[in-house]
XYZ file of C-alpha atoms in Angstrom:
490
model
C 19.668 -7.162 21.414
C 19.868 -9.560 18.414
C 17.934 -8.463 15.435
C 16.918 -10.215 12.074
C 18.950 -13.373 11.813
C 20.938 -14.748 9.013
C 17.750 -17.192 8.550
C 15.357 -14.145 7.678
C 16.219 -14.558 4.086
C 18.122 -11.889 2.776
C 17.471 -14.553 0.861
C 5.427 -5.159 4.332
C -4.474 -5.949 -1.800
C -4.217 -5.391 -1.982
C -1.562 -7.448 -1.018
C 0.578 -6.983 -4.033
C -1.563 -5.050 -6.011
C 6.095 1.180 -6.442
C 9.584 -0.190 -13.212
C 10.923 3.382 -11.714
C 9.482 5.459 -9.428
C 10.636 8.190 -6.935
C 11.682 8.144 -3.013
C 12.753 10.488 -0.754
C 13.262 13.403 -3.068
C 14.504 12.025 -6.603
C 15.930 8.874 -5.712
C 14.596 6.591 -8.430
C 13.727 3.017 -7.107
C 11.553 -0.018 -8.510
C 7.805 1.105 -7.397
C 7.237 0.325 -4.033
C 4.230 -1.071 -2.872
C 2.050 -4.664 -3.786
C -1.286 -3.854 -1.767
C 0.769 -0.472 -0.261
C 0.777 2.055 2.586
C -0.364 2.578 4.561
C 0.091 3.705 8.030
C -3.042 3.728 6.292
C -4.556 6.834 6.595
C -2.193 9.174 7.038
C 0.599 9.570 5.017
C 1.050 7.013 1.710
C 2.701 6.334 3.863
C 4.064 11.257 3.607
C 3.784 11.977 0.539
C 2.855 9.069 -1.618
C 3.769 10.099 -5.096
C 2.133 8.798 -8.290
C 2.385 5.329 -7.329
C -0.382 4.006 -9.992
C 2.019 5.420 -12.616
C 4.474 4.750 -14.466
C 5.636 3.364 -11.020
C 6.513 6.720 -10.911
C 7.456 7.408 -7.729
C 6.426 7.220 -4.120
C 7.253 9.948 -1.587
C 6.304 7.995 1.576
C 3.948 9.184 3.409
C 0.276 4.020 2.496
C 1.304 3.085 0.690
C -2.707 4.688 1.187
C -6.563 6.122 1.824
C -7.497 9.503 2.374
C -5.422 10.239 5.131
C -3.084 7.517 6.781
C -2.366 5.448 4.162
C -1.814 1.840 4.651
C -2.415 -0.447 2.168
C -2.044 -4.048 1.785
C -1.506 -5.367 -1.283
C -0.985 -9.443 -2.920
C -0.735 -6.735 -0.794
C -3.403 -5.388 0.070
C -3.963 -3.794 3.458
C -1.950 -2.330 1.601
C -2.600 0.751 1.991
C -5.495 1.547 4.507
C -7.300 4.751 3.562
C -10.404 5.324 5.315
C -13.568 5.741 3.206
C -15.928 8.671 3.510
C -18.309 6.771 6.331
C -21.776 5.547 6.396
C -24.361 7.484 4.423
C -27.165 5.488 2.579
C -29.435 3.069 3.976
C -28.069 -0.053 1.816
C -23.902 -0.309 1.118
C -22.084 -3.261 0.271
C -19.778 -5.091 2.523
C -16.049 -5.636 0.328
C -15.702 -8.473 3.307
C -18.263 -10.569 2.058
C -17.446 -10.623 -1.535
C -18.091 -7.969 -4.225
C -17.289 -8.561 -7.818
C -16.085 -4.680 -8.550
C -17.254 -2.471 -11.528
C -13.838 -0.928 -11.732
C -10.560 -0.201 -9.835
C -8.465 2.558 -10.529
C -5.911 5.122 -8.643
C -5.646 8.234 -7.593
C -2.815 10.751 -8.205
C -1.255 9.564 -4.953
C -1.853 5.814 -5.522
C -4.434 5.511 -3.461
C -6.777 2.770 -4.557
C -11.021 3.642 -5.630
C -12.936 0.598 -5.511
C -16.528 1.178 -7.297
C -19.636 -1.045 -6.875
C -22.732 0.644 -8.610
C -23.445 3.644 -6.477
C -21.033 3.203 -3.880
C -17.141 3.987 -3.950
C -13.887 2.640 -1.619
C -11.060 4.701 -1.011
C -8.300 2.608 0.262
C -8.158 -0.582 1.490
C -10.363 -0.319 4.446
C -13.547 1.480 5.690
C -17.169 2.448 4.612
C -18.014 3.334 1.318
C -19.409 6.280 0.246
C -21.439 7.613 -3.218
C -19.152 7.755 -5.575
C -20.670 11.159 -6.761
C -19.541 12.571 -3.393
C -15.749 12.554 -5.171
C -17.181 12.711 -8.525
C -20.211 14.412 -8.695
C -21.399 13.746 -12.237
C -21.168 10.138 -11.698
C -24.709 9.988 -10.442
C -27.962 9.239 -12.109
C -28.737 12.101 -13.322
C -26.481 11.771 -15.979
C -27.090 8.225 -16.263
C -23.871 7.122 -14.198
C -25.543 4.590 -11.810
C -21.839 2.519 -11.773
C -19.541 2.649 -14.398
C -17.651 -0.322 -16.633
C -14.096 0.559 -16.610
C -11.778 3.190 -14.986
C -8.225 4.016 -15.747
C -5.594 6.944 -14.409
C -4.162 8.135 -17.731
C -0.406 7.904 -18.352
C 0.379 9.795 -21.432
C 3.361 12.591 -21.428
C 3.384 13.166 -24.565
C 0.117 14.930 -24.360
C -0.642 16.927 -21.369
C -4.524 17.346 -22.234
C -4.705 13.641 -21.473
C -2.093 12.985 -18.832
C -2.678 12.045 -15.265
C -6.491 12.394 -16.343
C -8.961 9.836 -15.039
C -11.120 7.785 -17.510
C -14.570 6.350 -16.954
C -16.337 4.316 -19.387
C -19.963 3.396 -19.535
C -21.618 1.329 -22.474
C -20.275 3.702 -25.105
C -19.588 7.088 -23.460
C -16.240 8.109 -22.396
C -16.101 10.447 -19.402
C -12.834 12.599 -18.726
C -11.918 14.012 -14.889
C -8.885 16.434 -14.135
C -8.859 17.040 -10.217
C -12.064 15.399 -9.636
C -13.685 17.825 -12.157
C -15.473 16.683 -15.819
C -13.431 18.254 -18.261
C -15.499 20.386 -20.933
C -17.052 18.171 -23.862
C -17.245 15.133 -22.383
C -18.522 12.750 -21.921
C -17.440 11.835 -25.706
C -18.223 8.566 -27.691
C -15.712 5.811 -26.945
C -14.993 5.758 -31.009
C -14.135 9.557 -30.679
C -11.601 9.301 -27.706
C -10.151 5.536 -28.735
C -11.208 4.597 -32.127
C -11.013 0.982 -32.318
C -12.089 0.280 -29.239
C -15.331 -1.618 -28.800
C -18.366 -0.574 -26.879
C -19.489 -2.550 -23.499
C -16.271 -2.808 -21.975
C -15.545 -4.788 -19.111
C -12.534 -3.265 -17.706
C -9.242 -1.604 -18.896
C -5.652 0.244 -17.265
C -3.373 2.214 -17.976
C 0.273 0.679 -19.317
C 2.908 3.250 -19.633
C 5.900 3.011 -21.972
C 8.286 0.745 -20.171
C 5.596 -1.883 -19.058
C 4.196 -1.771 -22.777
C 6.052 -0.893 -25.419
C 4.712 2.659 -25.639
C 2.340 4.505 -23.683
C -1.262 2.620 -23.600
C -4.122 1.461 -22.554
C -5.574 -1.955 -22.057
C -9.120 -2.684 -22.598
C -10.743 -6.237 -22.239
C -13.919 -7.191 -23.453
C -15.156 -10.802 -22.753
C -11.726 -13.142 -23.531
C -10.739 -10.234 -25.645
C -7.976 -7.944 -25.327
C -7.026 -4.364 -27.302
C -3.972 -2.985 -26.731
C -4.432 0.641 -27.685
C -1.152 2.828 -28.713
C -1.939 6.193 -27.421
C 0.184 8.102 -29.963
C -0.268 6.092 -32.983
C -3.916 5.115 -31.996
C -3.229 1.522 -33.529
C -5.010 -0.972 -32.012
C -3.836 -4.489 -31.099
C -6.344 -7.509 -30.869
C -5.789 -10.296 -28.429
C -6.991 -13.397 -27.154
C -6.226 -14.445 -23.822
C -7.991 -17.117 -23.276
C -5.736 -18.634 -19.962
C -6.670 -15.651 -18.161
C -10.479 -15.426 -16.622
C -12.513 -12.562 -17.983
C -11.550 -9.247 -16.323
C -14.540 -7.406 -14.544
C -11.941 -4.908 -13.242
C -8.210 -4.454 -13.946
C -5.372 -2.224 -11.752
C -1.600 -1.050 -12.308
C -0.620 -0.821 -8.679
C 2.850 -0.759 -7.818
C 4.366 -1.628 -11.073
C 2.278 -4.526 -11.400
C -1.211 -5.571 -13.122
C -3.870 -7.281 -11.734
C -7.590 -8.680 -13.224
C -9.965 -8.990 -11.526
C -12.797 -11.832 -11.928
C -15.563 -11.889 -8.975
C -14.168 -12.015 -5.770
C -11.139 -13.221 -6.794
C -7.937 -11.851 -8.751
C -5.007 -12.856 -10.860
C -1.774 -10.841 -11.572
C -0.749 -10.760 -14.781
C 1.901 -9.834 -17.476
C 0.571 -6.671 -19.567
C 2.023 -7.721 -22.820
C 1.893 -11.418 -22.688
C -0.549 -11.791 -20.261
C 0.969 -14.486 -18.942
C 0.426 -15.424 -14.943
C 3.158 -16.817 -12.878
C 2.553 -17.856 -9.153
C -0.281 -19.492 -7.351
C -3.457 -17.710 -8.914
C -6.323 -16.905 -8.646
C -6.288 -15.492 -5.158
C -9.162 -13.741 -3.175
C -8.766 -10.086 -2.864
C -9.902 -9.726 0.499
C -6.757 -11.459 1.441
C -4.886 -8.788 -0.054
C -6.649 -6.132 -1.332
C -8.827 -4.815 1.677
C -8.574 -5.331 5.500
C -10.697 -8.121 5.867
C -10.761 -10.285 9.336
C -10.027 -14.279 8.410
C -13.216 -14.662 6.372
C -12.931 -18.699 5.769
C -10.958 -21.490 6.514
C -8.539 -20.934 3.234
C -7.821 -17.455 4.133
C -4.015 -17.233 4.730
C -3.301 -14.519 6.971
C 0.472 -15.378 7.326
C 0.372 -15.308 3.193
C -1.052 -11.871 2.882
C 0.772 -10.210 5.741
C 4.063 -11.511 4.484
C 4.130 -11.033 0.453
C 2.075 -8.179 0.993
C 3.938 -4.947 -0.737
C 2.343 -2.792 1.636
C 4.656 -1.379 4.056
C 5.237 -2.547 8.097
C 4.130 -0.287 10.613
C 7.106 -1.331 13.035
C 10.083 -4.184 13.186
C 11.511 -5.210 15.940
C 13.553 -8.342 17.698
C 13.607 -8.821 21.519
C 16.357 -10.126 23.408
C 16.045 -13.645 22.812
C 16.082 -13.177 19.298
C 12.342 -13.365 18.257
C 11.453 -11.220 15.420
C 8.128 -8.937 15.725
C 6.724 -7.645 12.308
C 3.583 -5.084 12.669
C 1.164 -4.213 10.400
C -2.263 -2.958 10.776
C -4.312 -5.395 13.208
C -1.752 -8.065 12.569
C 1.613 -8.601 13.634
C 4.065 -11.352 12.231
C 6.503 -13.804 14.397
C 9.609 -15.573 13.642
C 10.833 -17.276 16.838
C 14.575 -17.582 16.894
C 15.996 -20.170 15.391
C 13.098 -20.878 12.988
C 12.528 -19.586 9.156
C 8.814 -19.736 9.689
C 6.884 -16.902 10.133
C 3.526 -16.468 11.994
C 0.572 -14.192 11.589
C -1.562 -13.241 15.042
C -4.156 -10.585 15.231
C -2.559 -7.848 17.705
C -4.752 -7.792 20.335
C -4.650 -11.408 20.638
C -1.227 -11.409 22.657
C -0.735 -7.600 23.157
C -3.588 -6.814 25.288
C -5.065 -3.343 25.445
C -3.224 -2.085 22.321
C -5.311 -3.614 19.957
C -4.094 -2.372 16.667
C -2.142 -0.196 14.442
C 1.426 1.024 16.313
C 3.596 3.808 15.241
C 6.532 1.938 16.715
C 7.714 -0.536 18.294
C 11.538 -1.111 19.993
C 13.064 -3.335 22.488
C 15.082 -2.494 25.218
C 16.331 -4.311 28.666
C 14.006 -7.413 27.929
C 11.170 -5.511 27.438
C 9.189 -4.297 24.601
C 7.919 -0.416 23.974
C 5.347 -0.173 22.009
C 4.241 3.565 20.725
C 0.490 4.154 19.665
C -0.897 7.830 19.078
C 0.318 9.725 21.743
C 1.013 6.740 24.394
C 3.534 4.341 25.144
C 2.949 0.509 26.014
C 5.831 -1.363 27.927
C 5.269 -5.063 27.937
C 7.801 -7.917 29.217
C 9.217 -10.358 26.708
C 8.173 -14.421 27.166
C 5.707 -16.753 26.729
C 3.190 -14.521 27.369
C 3.536 -10.395 26.940
C 2.272 -9.081 29.834
C 1.658 -4.800 29.844
C 3.914 -3.464 32.754
C 1.969 -1.847 35.653
C 0.995 1.510 35.187
C 1.045 1.646 31.280
C 0.313 3.187 28.979
C 1.960 6.187 29.464
C 2.542 9.178 27.634
C 5.477 9.945 25.110
C 6.338 12.717 27.119
C 6.230 10.999 30.249
C 8.327 8.075 29.236
C 10.645 9.474 26.249
C 10.645 13.304 27.228
C 9.609 13.972 23.945
C 6.526 15.483 22.068
C 4.987 14.752 18.519
C 4.025 11.781 16.359
C 6.680 9.249 16.573
C 7.168 7.105 12.840
C 9.939 5.036 13.913
C 12.044 4.021 16.719
C 14.982 1.628 17.310
C 18.000 0.143 19.578
C 21.211 -0.833 18.743
C 22.687 -3.651 20.411
C 23.345 -3.283 24.628
C 23.344 0.678 23.903
C 21.076 2.356 26.212
C 19.946 5.032 23.224
C 16.626 4.984 21.411
C 16.396 6.626 17.877
C 13.332 7.805 17.236
C 12.473 9.430 13.857
C 9.704 12.155 13.671
C 9.054 13.261 10.396
C 12.606 14.308 8.723
C 14.514 14.376 11.889
C 16.029 11.770 14.449
C 15.992 12.470 17.916
C 18.515 10.278 20.589
C 17.060 9.812 23.718
C 18.962 8.177 26.661
C 17.071 5.485 28.177
C 19.499 4.848 31.260
C 18.933 8.639 32.233
C 15.955 9.417 35.028
C 14.501 11.197 33.729
C 15.013 10.217 30.226
C 16.268 13.016 27.953
C 17.139 14.052 24.842
C 20.909 13.375 23.968
C 20.784 14.774 19.782
C 18.728 15.696 17.185
C 19.160 15.557 13.071
C 17.872 15.769 9.923
C 17.146 13.013 7.706
C 16.906 12.662 3.797
C 14.005 10.604 3.942
C 10.537 12.377 3.257
C 8.845 9.816 5.564
C 9.759 6.430 7.209
C 7.293 3.695 8.457
C 9.648 1.923 10.762
C 13.081 0.957 11.578
C 15.107 -1.348 13.326
C 18.884 -2.287 14.274
C 20.677 -5.681 14.400
C 24.084 -7.246 13.536
C 23.830 -6.293 9.943
C 23.504 -2.641 10.654
C 20.019 -0.467 10.384
C 17.247 -1.161 8.611
C 14.845 1.666 7.844
C 11.204 0.893 6.384
C 9.371 3.009 3.486
C 7.019 1.571 2.092
C 7.628 -1.822 0.751
C 11.378 -1.318 0.869
C 13.915 -1.465 3.385
C 17.461 0.714 3.226
C 20.641 -0.596 5.262
C 22.664 1.537 6.858
C 25.966 0.575 8.750
C 24.739 2.713 11.640
C 22.811 5.683 13.176
C 25.682 7.813 12.118
C 26.015 6.698 9.182
C 22.067 6.945 8.350
C 22.249 10.575 9.692
C 25.097 11.609 7.607
C 24.002 9.533 4.453
C 22.183 12.164 1.658
C 22.088 9.398 -0.910
C 19.668 6.383 -0.828
C 21.268 2.981 -0.668
C 20.278 -0.236 -2.886
C 16.589 -0.603 -2.082
C 15.058 -4.170 -0.417
C 11.844 -5.565 -0.763
C 10.109 -6.078 2.106
C 8.035 -9.281 0.809
C 10.922 -10.509 -0.940
C 14.134 -10.248 0.855
C 12.866 -9.871 4.535
C 9.800 -13.068 4.302
C 11.423 -14.873 1.606
C 8.128 -14.235 -0.903
C 8.247 -14.612 -4.545
C 6.997 -11.082 -5.308
């Protein structure tokens, strides 16, 4: 089996949208999601750490939504977390285009999108009433909406650090663990002296991104950098950046939302690099293709959200799965194409847990079932499938990743923090060995001429062999999926 030819550009919201964070313990790396994780709604992807803060860590568990997280980001997808379900007669449809009042991330790095009284948690799913999560965000407290929201990063002051702040007109509301703190609301002039009322947006800016721990406030074309330690205000005009109606720090990147569009900007200079603005529906939420100009291939390749699975078949075609879509790179080509999973993988629909190639067939694991498809111009589900994971592989429990190396008959299956080796040549199939792993959570894995690639969030890690993976206790150099696998510029 050949995997990831050299053409793969060692040269996966939203999109986009984890510079030091933790992954798998205390390994610090550059933040790993741009619209993130999420086997959405499941782990964000195990335990995502503080993604939105200081790029502090992500311990994976989606890049995402209350529950499984899969996000997508400029990145968008993308981390996807499910919202709370239907609960009022009239609600907004994000995929029809919304100008959000505010966007922020919670303590797990999952994005919260606010519009009026509505709150969406993660990259897809229905909205819920904001006051179901933040009970004082209601009309009784004169908060039918918010003007701005952000999660504070201020290590020098534990009383503010990791608090969530909402701003409405001239009032500031501070929440800790989703509870309004005593003494709030307070006037903006009391909490952030020198910052005007009736703001359009706000976003935290930790030391390293800004000179010192700060908050960036937006009002019209004016930008106010507020130093949390000195309380000094640096007022600027960024005429080149559209007025921000919401702002977000996600996976070490900063995004200005204006209408249904967003632009990635530098937090100090406001400089914009790359092709912006882009439509938030292509990167920060899971929407089916909604217009002729939507580019799902760009969204899926250049998302900094985790992939669900990655593999290649015996012919050298490479497949990367994320949410409802899969990316395909034909053997000998540098181009990727994006398609809905249910277009070519009948009965599978979406959101696979793991995929591996063996004996000219693709084994696709979803929930507790294994689907086996023949490889060719069309992918045909073999008769008698799906079968349960126990029937097909002789194991029980959720599968996070699976891969086969070269012409071997061993499938390496990752479940949580252990790897199980199953002999595919045996009848019935039997477990040959089991070993612990140092990763807190793995989204996918694949094996080829360059060794083993382990996908965790928006990064992958190379190992010489499965044996080296099991023996290793130190993370190797992380590689960005979007940049080094798909050739994106971010």
